[in-house]
């Protein structure tokens, strides 16, 4: 008798365990609108305008995406307003890209980034970007070009360039890391509309959470070498033709022609390693050592590659040119008072028994000086000599 | 009450299972927030604090073993009665029972909070607590061997979660670790205290001891389990310090889960959902171990059946869950339990083992004197 009662009891218990979890909130895919991209503009004082691109799973719908714009004071307020304009519940689990307008970025974006951090449904690998004009302008592309889904397009645009090492990865995780680190500042890509398409125009330098200046592709290469340990992308360097007179091949067709007044060399760094080192704490002298293993891809004049001494010569010339450029870039950062390379982190690692605040570091940063050393090694020159 | 407990041979378990059991009961909900809690005190030297806390835990385990070795096959309930007599001993036993039940309560409440924040914001607490309590009651009904076996399976089932830590390493910044030992001793010790909540669980050794088959190798396997926990916790803290920026680690409530956020598999966008779900496999063995030890007190201290004790604690825990609503309340409860645990798991066992040793030596001398005269 007792055994039967016990058995019934445990059956009920197990049924409870099985069915109680079914009571939690259900989310059916057809009833959800997946937000894939969000844009924020500064409408007027205290008011931001938010635009979202929503991916729908409604088989009856004509377009797979939909754009919704509202204004509110906070990003959560925007979400509520957007929900009122949608027949599906908006969820942010598939959010791929967030765009801030330049105007907003100049004023600071941390309050909006903080809302993303607080929300557990937003992933840490969301890309943050800055729009050259307004964010809405970029989101409007979705309307004119209904074949593509803007969220996916932006995601692929950035991902492709990050993977081919053209730009620094601008994920929410990296933004947070660089923002909250005392000795480092974040960088984000700048997007622009060109010929009804979105392109990456450059790189935005941030001081804390405020947009300061934009960096062109050339400087970008150096910033990437300095802040990333892995492979960097292709780079083009210009030289005076007379400098290379010694190793120029006199034979061949295009040696006589004058298409260019300068000599251009393209290198592709396959392996770069940058080392930051504080040499002198008192005079704040930092040593920046960059080692590059690179491939020579192209030169606009036929140069003598077969001779080891001429390769050495090219390497030396490259070193000098790069050192000059990197030095200029560091000076430029110092002038703007931004530290995207993370020199402050290196300084802090040598600071014993004292805590460094961001303000103190900014003061110290102004007095720092840099000794740049570049060591190029050309390991390959292509399939022909 | 008899001091020694002589269970049937069929109820005993092998000592090597202790290795898994000790590691399992130490690793629970605490480790999810551990890096931040220690970081708040000892800054970027937090990993040193965690490591030292592990070493201290090893010493406490050693002291416990010395104490348990003095008896043939006793648990803490018996030892306390033997040392202090019936009234004080049983009072202290009840204190321990309350502490063990409180641990049981904080484990599932903290886990439910994580589930509510990360996955289901609208999930009522009572539903999930019902499921968790029912499962652990069911496990404990099966007896001590089921509890131990559950811990063993829990370790094997969640071993792979440690390997996931490789992914956040890609975003690590090693400059965060330097200069090493930049913190003063006071904060370092504060950090050790902070990690003690996560290290707790090994005190259950004092309750499971009578059920170990080959009692001689208890110390070895308990220490191996503790060593693994120490290494794992230190690595987790190290990775968190390198992964998060200075201020953001101090703000992140569950750094380990936040680190899982960057893991991305081709057909699984959000890995942390899997991690949170798998965490149930980590905490359920803990819950059942604490529930077993607490309910054992019912048969040892009060003359009741252990089975009834399981139900009483289970229902009480479920009912109490209705009174905790906000995160700050939960924090207060957890803080109280942590303070209690620090005294009852770290300090008191060392003291008790000293008393036991003194008493045994005194008795031996007395016996020798009696023989001599």
XYZ file of C-alpha atoms in Angstrom:
758
model
C 0.000 0.000 0.000
C 2.694 2.359 1.038
C 4.751 1.451 -2.020
C 1.918 2.300 -4.407
C 1.390 5.635 -2.712
C 5.057 6.382 -2.980
C 5.115 5.522 -6.647
C 2.151 7.790 -7.390
C 3.778 10.523 -5.426
C 7.026 10.395 -7.361
C 5.177 10.224 -10.664
C 3.433 13.482 -9.773
C 6.746 14.971 -8.734
C 8.420 14.071 -12.012
C 5.434 15.342 -14.000
C 5.770 18.620 -12.131
C 9.428 18.828 -13.058
C 8.557 18.099 -16.667
C 5.674 20.494 -17.115
C 6.362 23.462 -14.874
C 9.184 24.652 -17.151
C 6.603 24.933 -19.940
C 5.004 27.827 -18.105
C 7.809 30.251 -18.910
C 7.491 32.987 -21.480
C 7.101 31.741 -25.026
C 8.643 33.379 -28.032
C 7.353 32.303 -31.421
C 9.517 33.274 -34.329
C 6.598 34.396 -36.509
C 5.440 36.827 -33.857
C 8.821 38.427 -33.408
C 10.435 41.287 -35.250
C 14.177 40.876 -35.072
C 15.976 44.177 -34.808
C 19.132 43.860 -36.900
C 20.395 47.429 -36.915
C 19.780 50.510 -34.791
C 20.642 54.119 -35.529
C 20.676 57.062 -33.153
C 20.558 60.746 -34.102
C 20.447 63.821 -31.974
C 17.085 65.379 -32.776
C 17.272 68.396 -30.511
C 18.286 69.033 -26.966
C 17.319 66.104 -24.714
C 15.672 64.216 -27.562
C 17.204 61.468 -29.664
C 15.771 59.953 -32.800
C 16.073 56.218 -33.118
C 15.700 54.197 -36.280
C 15.580 50.436 -36.358
C 15.692 47.948 -39.194
C 13.480 45.003 -38.355
C 13.754 41.596 -39.938
C 10.378 39.891 -40.219
C 9.482 36.259 -40.573
C 5.994 36.902 -41.886
C 5.526 34.842 -45.070
C 2.754 37.196 -46.191
C 4.849 40.325 -45.939
C 6.166 41.889 -49.131
C 9.448 43.071 -47.715
C 11.508 41.042 -45.369
C 12.672 44.170 -43.611
C 10.929 47.170 -42.219
C 12.176 50.486 -40.959
C 10.740 52.272 -37.934
C 11.669 55.726 -36.678
C 10.637 57.460 -33.471
C 11.909 60.050 -31.072
C 12.311 59.783 -27.332
C 14.658 60.728 -24.507
C 16.229 57.342 -23.888
C 16.976 54.273 -25.960
C 14.419 52.283 -23.982
C 11.840 54.954 -24.615
C 12.610 54.586 -28.297
C 12.003 50.858 -28.109
C 8.561 51.433 -26.618
C 7.684 53.921 -29.311
C 8.917 51.558 -32.000
C 6.907 48.707 -30.565
C 3.766 50.794 -30.983
C 4.482 50.980 -34.696
C 5.019 47.299 -35.194
C 2.662 44.346 -35.464
C 5.372 42.090 -34.101
C 7.177 42.169 -30.809
C 10.580 43.763 -31.285
C 13.483 41.804 -29.838
C 17.161 42.689 -29.893
C 18.808 39.278 -29.691
C 19.902 39.445 -33.333
C 21.097 43.020 -33.294
C 24.222 43.291 -35.463
C 25.053 46.927 -35.812
C 24.519 50.186 -33.949
C 25.060 53.525 -35.691
C 25.581 56.809 -33.885
C 25.443 60.057 -35.809
C 28.586 62.147 -35.767
C 26.779 64.960 -34.010
C 25.734 62.625 -31.212
C 29.174 61.016 -31.027
C 30.753 64.431 -30.561
C 28.595 64.952 -27.479
C 29.290 61.477 -26.073
C 27.650 58.087 -26.435
C 28.355 56.271 -23.186
C 24.791 56.617 -21.872
C 23.548 54.700 -24.921
C 26.349 52.127 -24.735
C 25.579 51.601 -21.073
C 21.990 50.728 -21.942
C 23.321 48.081 -24.320
C 25.574 46.669 -21.612
C 22.761 46.499 -19.130
C 20.544 44.551 -21.504
C 21.339 40.857 -21.297
C 19.628 40.135 -24.625
C 22.140 42.219 -26.558
C 25.255 40.293 -27.476
C 28.739 41.564 -26.818
C 29.765 41.174 -30.439
C 27.486 43.923 -31.756
C 29.360 46.340 -34.005
C 29.327 50.010 -33.032
C 29.819 52.575 -35.782
C 29.674 56.301 -36.394
C 27.718 57.766 -39.297
C 29.398 60.497 -41.292
C 26.147 62.395 -41.518
C 23.011 61.252 -39.770
C 22.273 57.652 -38.898
C 18.860 57.885 -40.535
C 20.476 58.640 -43.869
C 22.269 55.313 -43.729
C 19.216 53.450 -42.569
C 17.235 54.939 -45.472
C 19.361 52.850 -47.821
C 17.228 49.957 -46.744
C 14.169 51.554 -48.286
C 15.708 52.396 -51.636
C 17.449 49.082 -51.900
C 14.904 46.600 -50.619
C 16.742 43.550 -51.903
C 19.224 43.616 -49.073
C 18.699 43.583 -45.371
C 20.655 46.484 -43.988
C 21.592 44.837 -40.708
C 23.161 41.885 -42.466
C 24.798 44.146 -45.042
C 26.456 46.326 -42.416
C 27.483 43.295 -40.428
C 29.149 41.716 -43.449
C 30.698 45.000 -44.518
C 32.444 45.383 -41.189
C 33.150 41.729 -40.600
C 34.760 41.311 -44.008
C 37.044 44.274 -43.396
C 37.924 43.169 -39.895
C 38.784 39.711 -41.128
C 40.926 40.982 -43.961
C 42.627 43.145 -41.343
C 41.652 46.453 -42.904
C 40.039 47.938 -39.805
C 40.187 47.393 -36.080
C 37.360 45.284 -34.744
C 34.672 47.665 -33.412
C 32.603 45.335 -31.239
C 30.776 46.448 -28.128
C 33.187 44.327 -26.108
C 36.210 46.181 -27.475
C 34.574 49.574 -27.075
C 33.835 48.805 -23.446
C 37.286 47.490 -22.822
C 38.966 50.544 -24.298
C 36.570 53.003 -22.732
C 36.822 51.642 -19.200
C 40.571 51.114 -19.400
C 42.295 54.161 -17.977
C 45.153 54.147 -20.440
C 43.301 53.577 -23.690
C 40.677 55.197 -25.888
C 38.216 53.533 -28.243
C 38.086 53.788 -32.030
C 35.094 53.050 -34.260
C 34.646 52.971 -38.047
C 32.916 55.840 -39.822
C 30.190 54.895 -42.294
C 29.097 56.962 -45.224
C 26.524 56.719 -47.988
C 28.035 56.709 -51.446
C 26.173 55.879 -54.647
C 23.268 54.417 -52.712
C 25.598 52.110 -50.876
C 27.161 52.227 -47.448
C 30.931 52.340 -47.310
C 33.540 52.588 -44.593
C 35.023 56.022 -44.897
C 37.564 56.043 -42.142
C 38.110 55.601 -38.471
C 36.763 57.761 -35.677
C 39.087 58.556 -32.784
C 37.397 58.883 -29.434
C 38.470 60.684 -26.320
C 36.610 58.727 -23.669
C 33.202 58.455 -25.285
C 33.429 61.575 -27.425
C 34.261 61.733 -31.091
C 37.395 63.819 -31.650
C 38.704 63.313 -35.157
C 38.707 61.032 -38.118
C 41.658 59.005 -39.315
C 42.280 58.215 -42.979
C 43.124 54.749 -44.311
C 46.860 55.421 -44.437
C 47.241 56.287 -40.759
C 44.842 53.524 -40.018
C 47.378 50.952 -41.164
C 49.890 52.209 -38.624
C 47.359 52.338 -35.822
C 46.494 48.757 -36.578
C 50.138 47.701 -36.475
C 50.596 49.502 -33.177
C 47.558 48.158 -31.399
C 47.142 44.667 -32.826
C 49.488 41.802 -32.383
C 48.439 39.871 -35.431
C 48.619 40.385 -39.152
C 48.047 43.799 -40.605
C 46.853 44.690 -44.054
C 48.332 46.052 -47.224
C 50.066 49.380 -47.306
C 51.327 51.739 -49.984
C 54.413 53.895 -49.533
C 55.702 56.651 -51.785
C 59.377 57.514 -52.258
C 61.510 59.838 -54.324
C 62.657 58.097 -57.473
C 66.193 59.326 -57.098
C 66.574 57.489 -53.787
C 66.257 54.163 -55.491
C 68.532 54.928 -58.414
C 71.121 52.507 -57.112
C 69.034 49.381 -57.361
C 66.798 50.280 -60.268
C 66.912 47.913 -63.185
C 67.841 49.785 -66.303
C 66.490 47.152 -68.649
C 62.848 46.438 -69.359
C 60.040 48.445 -70.899
C 58.533 50.435 -68.104
C 61.851 51.539 -66.670
C 62.051 54.363 -69.170
C 58.479 55.568 -69.022
C 57.327 58.243 -66.658
C 53.824 57.413 -65.547
C 54.650 58.356 -61.992
C 56.866 61.093 -60.782
C 57.413 59.132 -57.577
C 58.160 55.537 -56.797
C 55.474 53.595 -55.010
C 55.966 50.357 -53.183
C 53.169 48.184 -51.885
C 53.836 45.875 -49.024
C 51.612 43.386 -47.332
C 52.598 42.716 -43.784
C 51.993 39.071 -43.012
C 53.204 39.213 -39.498
C 53.622 42.264 -37.377
C 54.530 42.673 -33.805
C 54.541 45.945 -31.937
C 56.179 46.382 -28.580
C 55.603 49.344 -26.334
C 58.087 49.894 -23.612
C 58.555 52.567 -20.996
C 62.299 53.253 -20.915
C 62.452 56.193 -18.594
C 59.776 56.903 -16.032
C 61.046 60.403 -15.206
C 61.345 61.796 -18.703
C 58.401 59.655 -19.880
C 60.273 58.204 -22.804
C 58.555 55.322 -24.532
C 60.140 52.990 -26.998
C 57.914 51.803 -29.793
C 59.381 48.820 -31.532
C 57.641 47.439 -34.578
C 58.714 44.264 -36.284
C 57.202 43.483 -39.619
C 57.491 40.473 -41.832
C 56.161 41.592 -45.135
C 55.676 40.632 -48.727
C 56.502 43.027 -51.459
C 53.469 43.100 -53.705
C 54.091 45.832 -56.197
C 56.540 48.510 -57.134
C 55.990 51.025 -59.866
C 59.564 50.675 -61.117
C 61.504 47.501 -61.782
C 63.844 47.024 -58.867
C 66.574 44.488 -58.426
C 65.143 41.839 -56.107
C 67.646 39.094 -56.811
C 70.440 40.786 -54.934
C 70.257 40.435 -51.108
C 71.962 43.768 -50.591
C 69.337 45.577 -52.593
C 66.585 43.917 -50.573
C 68.380 45.230 -47.501
C 68.406 48.638 -49.105
C 64.670 48.548 -49.718
C 64.090 47.412 -46.149
C 66.119 50.318 -44.840
C 64.199 52.785 -46.951
C 60.911 51.304 -45.792
C 62.011 51.506 -42.175
C 62.882 55.159 -42.467
C 59.615 56.037 -44.153
C 57.544 54.113 -41.635
C 59.377 55.493 -38.633
C 58.676 58.966 -39.857
C 55.004 58.196 -40.387
C 54.529 56.498 -37.044
C 56.296 59.313 -35.250
C 54.021 61.798 -36.955
C 50.985 59.755 -35.995
C 51.983 59.575 -32.348
C 52.491 63.333 -32.283
C 49.084 63.744 -33.863
C 47.447 61.595 -31.191
C 49.221 63.560 -28.507
C 48.026 66.811 -29.981
C 44.435 65.564 -29.996
C 44.896 64.119 -26.502
C 43.649 60.684 -27.527
C 45.371 57.414 -26.794
C 44.026 54.661 -29.056
C 47.303 52.726 -28.898
C 47.076 52.110 -25.171
C 50.245 53.807 -24.013
C 48.599 54.587 -20.703
C 48.151 50.884 -20.007
C 51.872 50.368 -20.485
C 52.618 53.303 -18.188
C 50.230 51.992 -15.564
C 51.870 48.566 -15.651
C 55.051 50.210 -14.369
C 53.379 52.364 -11.768
C 53.828 50.817 -8.369
C 51.909 51.712 -5.264
C 49.815 54.442 -6.830
C 46.534 54.629 -8.629
C 46.295 56.467 -11.885
C 43.152 58.360 -12.763
C 42.147 59.163 -16.279
C 42.685 62.850 -15.731
C 46.177 62.356 -14.367
C 47.066 60.196 -17.349
C 45.910 62.858 -19.789
C 48.296 65.302 -18.120
C 51.176 62.853 -18.229
C 50.421 61.855 -21.807
C 51.075 65.395 -23.010
C 54.667 65.197 -21.765
C 55.472 61.763 -23.170
C 57.997 61.307 -25.953
C 58.455 58.388 -28.293
C 61.384 56.634 -29.828
C 60.092 54.694 -32.817
C 62.003 51.823 -34.319
C 60.724 49.849 -37.258
C 62.302 46.642 -38.431
C 61.042 45.469 -41.773
C 61.894 42.137 -43.190
C 60.885 41.407 -46.730
C 60.332 37.699 -46.789
C 58.722 37.267 -50.204
C 58.748 39.230 -53.410
C 56.135 37.338 -55.348
C 56.358 34.624 -58.000
C 58.726 36.535 -60.269
C 62.099 38.015 -59.534
C 23.215 9.951 20.650
C 26.052 7.739 19.547
C 29.207 9.611 18.591
C 30.262 7.165 15.928
C 28.146 6.303 12.972
C 28.491 2.873 11.455
C 26.512 2.760 8.237
C 25.845 -0.456 6.356
C 28.589 -1.506 3.969
C 26.211 -1.008 1.057
C 25.924 2.688 1.869
C 29.645 3.415 1.738
C 31.369 5.044 -1.221
C 34.929 4.917 -2.472
C 37.331 7.613 -1.318
C 38.364 8.623 -4.828
C 34.832 9.940 -5.440
C 35.628 12.528 -2.816
C 37.898 14.177 -5.368
C 34.890 14.980 -7.552
C 32.612 15.657 -4.634
C 34.838 18.270 -2.958
C 35.436 20.057 -6.246
C 31.739 20.007 -7.078
C 30.486 21.395 -3.792
C 33.058 24.182 -3.932
C 32.172 25.211 -7.469
C 28.679 26.576 -7.447
C 26.988 29.886 -8.073
C 29.832 31.644 -6.274
C 32.339 31.251 -9.071
C 30.155 33.217 -11.514
C 30.660 36.383 -9.502
C 33.965 35.501 -7.847
C 36.356 37.560 -10.025
C 34.444 40.750 -9.385
C 34.042 40.272 -5.640
C 37.749 39.685 -5.175
C 38.642 42.423 -7.651
C 36.741 45.004 -5.602
C 39.203 44.424 -2.755
C 42.519 43.373 -4.186
C 42.292 45.003 -7.652
C 44.422 43.390 -10.339
C 46.156 41.135 -7.837
C 42.842 39.370 -7.210
C 44.174 36.123 -8.629
C 46.828 35.994 -5.897
C 44.109 36.381 -3.258
C 42.089 33.578 -4.830
C 45.114 31.313 -4.945
C 45.981 32.031 -1.307
C 42.366 31.378 -0.316
C 42.724 27.962 -1.969
C 45.901 27.267 0.010
C 44.164 28.244 3.252
C 41.264 25.972 2.341
C 43.777 23.162 1.953
C 45.075 23.819 5.457
C 41.548 23.831 6.886
C 40.790 20.527 5.150
C 43.944 19.101 6.690
C 42.825 20.274 10.159
C 39.416 18.704 9.613
C 41.015 15.417 8.645
C 43.197 15.429 11.779
C 40.064 15.937 13.849
C 38.063 13.224 12.082
C 40.980 10.778 12.340
C 40.746 10.870 16.139
C 37.423 9.104 15.924
C 36.602 5.791 14.422
C 33.786 6.887 12.152
C 32.142 10.026 13.423
C 30.565 13.061 11.802
C 30.489 16.606 13.107
C 27.111 16.090 14.805
C 28.613 13.298 16.884
C 31.920 15.038 17.602
C 30.268 18.178 18.936
C 28.151 16.164 21.351
C 31.227 14.226 22.410
C 33.208 17.392 23.120
C 30.618 19.758 24.577
C 28.135 17.363 26.039
C 24.500 16.931 25.072
C 23.070 20.419 25.536
C 25.747 22.707 24.090
C 26.688 20.111 21.497
C 23.178 19.794 20.209
C 22.719 23.554 20.223
C 25.784 23.899 17.996
C 24.468 21.070 15.838
C 21.282 23.011 15.263
C 23.323 26.085 14.349
C 25.063 23.959 11.725
C 21.750 22.614 10.475
C 20.471 26.148 10.026
C 23.675 27.118 8.241
C 23.509 24.151 5.863
C 19.860 24.847 5.074
C 20.704 28.508 4.513
C 23.406 27.482 2.053
C 20.868 25.297 0.260
C 18.569 28.309 0.084
C 21.148 30.820 -1.163
C 22.402 28.462 -3.862
C 19.071 28.068 -5.589
C 17.994 31.648 -5.000
C 21.179 33.004 -6.552
C 20.812 30.690 -9.493
C 17.199 31.726 -10.056
C 18.288 35.349 -9.992
C 20.798 34.612 -12.752
C 18.139 32.865 -14.843
C 15.768 35.778 -14.363
C 18.321 38.373 -15.376
C 19.821 36.480 -18.289
C 17.080 34.428 -19.889
C 13.536 34.744 -18.546
C 12.844 38.118 -16.939
C 9.205 37.230 -16.281
C 9.782 33.825 -14.754
C 8.225 33.658 -11.268
C 10.681 32.528 -8.624
C 8.399 29.873 -7.189
C 8.219 27.905 -10.443
C 11.924 27.393 -10.879
C 12.504 26.910 -7.160
C 9.814 24.226 -7.165
C 11.597 22.365 -9.946
C 15.032 22.711 -8.351
C 13.877 21.727 -4.876
C 11.858 18.802 -6.218
C 14.864 17.500 -8.119
C 17.204 17.767 -5.160
C 14.659 16.230 -2.786
C 14.321 13.372 -5.237
C 18.102 12.934 -5.350
C 18.503 13.020 -1.577
C 15.687 10.482 -1.136
C 17.979 8.088 -2.973
C 20.534 8.298 -0.194
C 24.127 9.305 0.199
C 25.438 7.294 -2.733
C 23.088 9.037 -5.133
C 24.204 12.429 -3.830
C 27.854 11.507 -4.355
C 27.162 9.972 -7.763
C 25.247 13.082 -8.799
C 28.271 15.207 -7.916
C 30.499 12.912 -9.965
C 28.246 13.207 -13.007
C 27.969 16.952 -12.472
C 31.748 17.308 -12.693
C 32.033 15.171 -15.817
C 29.118 16.918 -17.502
C 30.470 20.416 -17.020
C 34.195 19.845 -17.417
C 34.134 21.258 -20.944
C 32.873 24.649 -19.747
C 36.398 25.393 -18.534
C 37.770 24.992 -22.048
C 35.507 27.822 -23.248
C 37.754 30.241 -21.367
C 40.164 30.067 -24.319
C 37.826 32.288 -26.351
C 37.961 35.356 -24.063
C 41.744 34.940 -23.941
C 41.827 36.301 -27.493
C 40.663 39.655 -26.160
C 42.998 39.610 -23.188
C 45.281 42.495 -22.352
C 48.247 41.326 -20.315
C 49.250 44.823 -19.194
C 46.342 44.676 -16.737
C 48.271 42.213 -14.590
C 51.262 44.459 -13.973
C 52.784 45.509 -11.666
C 52.289 42.251 -9.795
C 51.691 42.505 -6.038
C 50.885 46.178 -6.173
C 48.339 45.928 -3.387
C 48.946 46.207 0.335
C 48.547 43.227 2.642
C 45.317 44.504 4.137
C 43.514 44.498 0.806
C 45.072 41.198 -0.166
C 43.638 39.609 2.976
C 40.297 41.267 2.340
C 40.366 39.623 -1.070
C 41.067 36.249 0.505
C 38.053 36.762 2.740
C 36.020 37.712 -0.338
C 36.860 34.492 -2.119
C 35.926 32.363 0.880
C 32.226 32.249 -0.049
C 33.070 30.629 -3.353
C 35.536 28.214 -1.783
C 32.989 27.015 0.747
C 31.442 23.576 0.509
C 34.419 21.557 1.679
C 32.998 21.634 5.231
C 30.582 18.952 4.027
C 33.532 16.575 4.349
C 32.813 16.529 8.093
C 29.323 15.182 7.439
C 30.110 12.675 4.720
C 33.186 11.234 6.440
C 31.469 8.206 8.072
C 30.338 7.037 4.644
C 33.797 6.826 3.101
C 34.956 3.265 2.547
C 38.764 3.625 2.774
C 39.101 6.444 5.266
C 42.912 6.559 5.115
C 43.024 8.136 1.663
C 40.395 10.761 2.517
C 42.928 13.546 2.894
C 44.684 12.865 -0.401
C 41.523 12.898 -2.508
C 39.983 15.841 -0.684
C 43.164 17.808 -1.333
C 43.205 16.854 -5.025
C 39.626 18.115 -5.321
C 40.550 21.350 -3.570
C 43.654 21.763 -5.729
C 41.614 21.507 -8.892
C 39.142 24.063 -7.566
C 41.955 26.420 -6.620
C 43.584 26.199 -10.037
C 40.272 26.639 -11.836
C 39.276 29.656 -9.741
C 42.679 31.275 -10.141
C 42.588 30.830 -13.907
C 39.044 32.196 -14.104
C 40.083 35.256 -12.107
C 43.230 35.756 -14.187
C 41.303 35.610 -17.443
C 38.634 37.989 -16.121
C 41.209 40.555 -15.053
C 42.838 40.475 -18.468
C 39.556 40.391 -20.366
C 37.717 43.245 -18.650
C 38.852 46.821 -18.402
C 39.604 48.038 -14.886
C 36.320 49.737 -14.137
C 34.099 47.413 -16.077
C 35.065 44.349 -14.043
C 34.045 46.234 -10.926
C 30.633 46.882 -12.509
C 29.912 43.465 -13.991
C 27.888 41.382 -11.557
C 28.540 38.008 -13.198
C 31.875 38.340 -15.013
C 32.093 34.670 -15.997
C 28.758 34.756 -17.806
C 29.631 38.093 -19.395
C 32.789 36.499 -20.733
C 30.732 33.723 -22.270
C 28.796 36.411 -24.116
C 31.510 36.781 -26.716
C 31.517 33.089 -27.597
C 29.744 32.661 -30.877
C 29.080 29.404 -32.643
C 27.896 29.240 -36.270
C 24.344 28.188 -35.453
C 24.219 29.440 -31.901
C 24.427 33.182 -31.582
C 24.278 33.430 -27.810
C 26.361 30.925 -25.952
C 25.608 32.292 -22.493
C 22.098 30.800 -22.674
C 23.672 27.368 -22.886
C 26.071 28.250 -20.090
C 23.286 29.436 -17.785
C 21.262 26.303 -18.482
C 24.256 24.083 -17.893
C 24.869 25.844 -14.632
C 21.862 23.980 -13.289
C 23.936 20.822 -13.596
C 26.586 22.534 -11.510
C 24.314 23.722 -8.732
C 21.946 20.753 -8.383
C 24.592 18.418 -6.885
C 25.489 21.245 -4.491
C 21.896 21.694 -3.452
C 21.427 17.986 -2.862
C 24.684 17.715 -0.910
C 23.698 20.540 1.440
C 20.160 19.213 1.731
C 21.482 15.764 2.612
C 23.836 17.094 5.285
C 21.183 19.343 6.817
C 18.522 16.653 6.855
C 20.978 14.182 8.356
C 20.836 16.398 11.419
C 17.179 15.510 11.876
C 18.031 11.870 12.440
C 21.168 12.648 14.456
C 20.095 15.552 16.656
C 16.331 15.364 16.936
C 14.944 11.882 16.974
C 13.238 12.088 13.612
C 13.560 10.329 10.321
C 15.940 11.917 7.832
C 13.269 11.528 5.155
C 10.973 13.896 7.003
C 13.805 16.330 7.472
C 14.304 16.503 3.709
C 10.697 17.505 3.200
C 10.670 20.011 6.015
C 13.759 21.814 4.680
C 12.523 21.601 1.092
C 9.118 23.088 1.826
C 10.586 25.695 4.178
C 13.067 26.773 1.516
C 10.348 27.018 -1.078
C 8.148 29.094 1.220
C 10.979 31.415 2.217
C 11.646 32.187 -1.430
C 8.422 34.218 -1.494
C 9.909 36.744 0.906
C 12.924 37.673 -1.191
C 12.139 39.997 -4.086
C 14.921 42.352 -5.038
C 18.566 42.026 -5.794
C 19.581 44.024 -2.712
C 17.615 41.685 -0.418
C 19.293 38.723 -2.047
C 22.652 40.416 -1.517
C 21.950 40.857 2.184
C 20.952 37.208 2.570
C 24.030 36.036 0.674
C 26.243 38.281 2.777
C 24.853 36.842 5.993
C 25.350 33.294 4.814
C 28.876 34.151 3.671
C 29.733 35.590 7.082
C 28.228 32.566 8.797
C 30.118 30.295 6.436
C 33.390 32.029 7.076
C 33.056 31.312 10.768
C 31.511 27.855 10.522
C 33.527 26.472 7.620
C 36.907 28.175 7.986
C 37.520 29.270 11.575
C 35.474 26.943 13.761
C 36.667 23.556 12.353
C 40.303 24.530 12.979
C 39.456 25.509 16.548
C 37.415 22.366 17.110
C 40.175 20.121 15.828
C 42.585 21.753 18.297
C 40.123 21.068 21.128
C 39.631 17.472 19.989
C 43.400 16.910 19.864
C 43.849 18.364 23.338
C 41.048 16.293 24.736
C 42.374 13.077 23.231
C 45.858 13.766 24.547
C 44.460 14.559 27.988
C 42.437 11.336 27.991
C 45.440 9.316 26.885
C 47.580 10.739 29.673
C 44.828 10.103 32.152
C 44.563 6.513 30.978
C 48.335 6.106 31.170
C 48.376 7.549 34.688
C 45.589 5.215 35.749
C 47.545 2.305 34.375
C 50.805 3.456 35.965
C 49.413 3.827 39.476
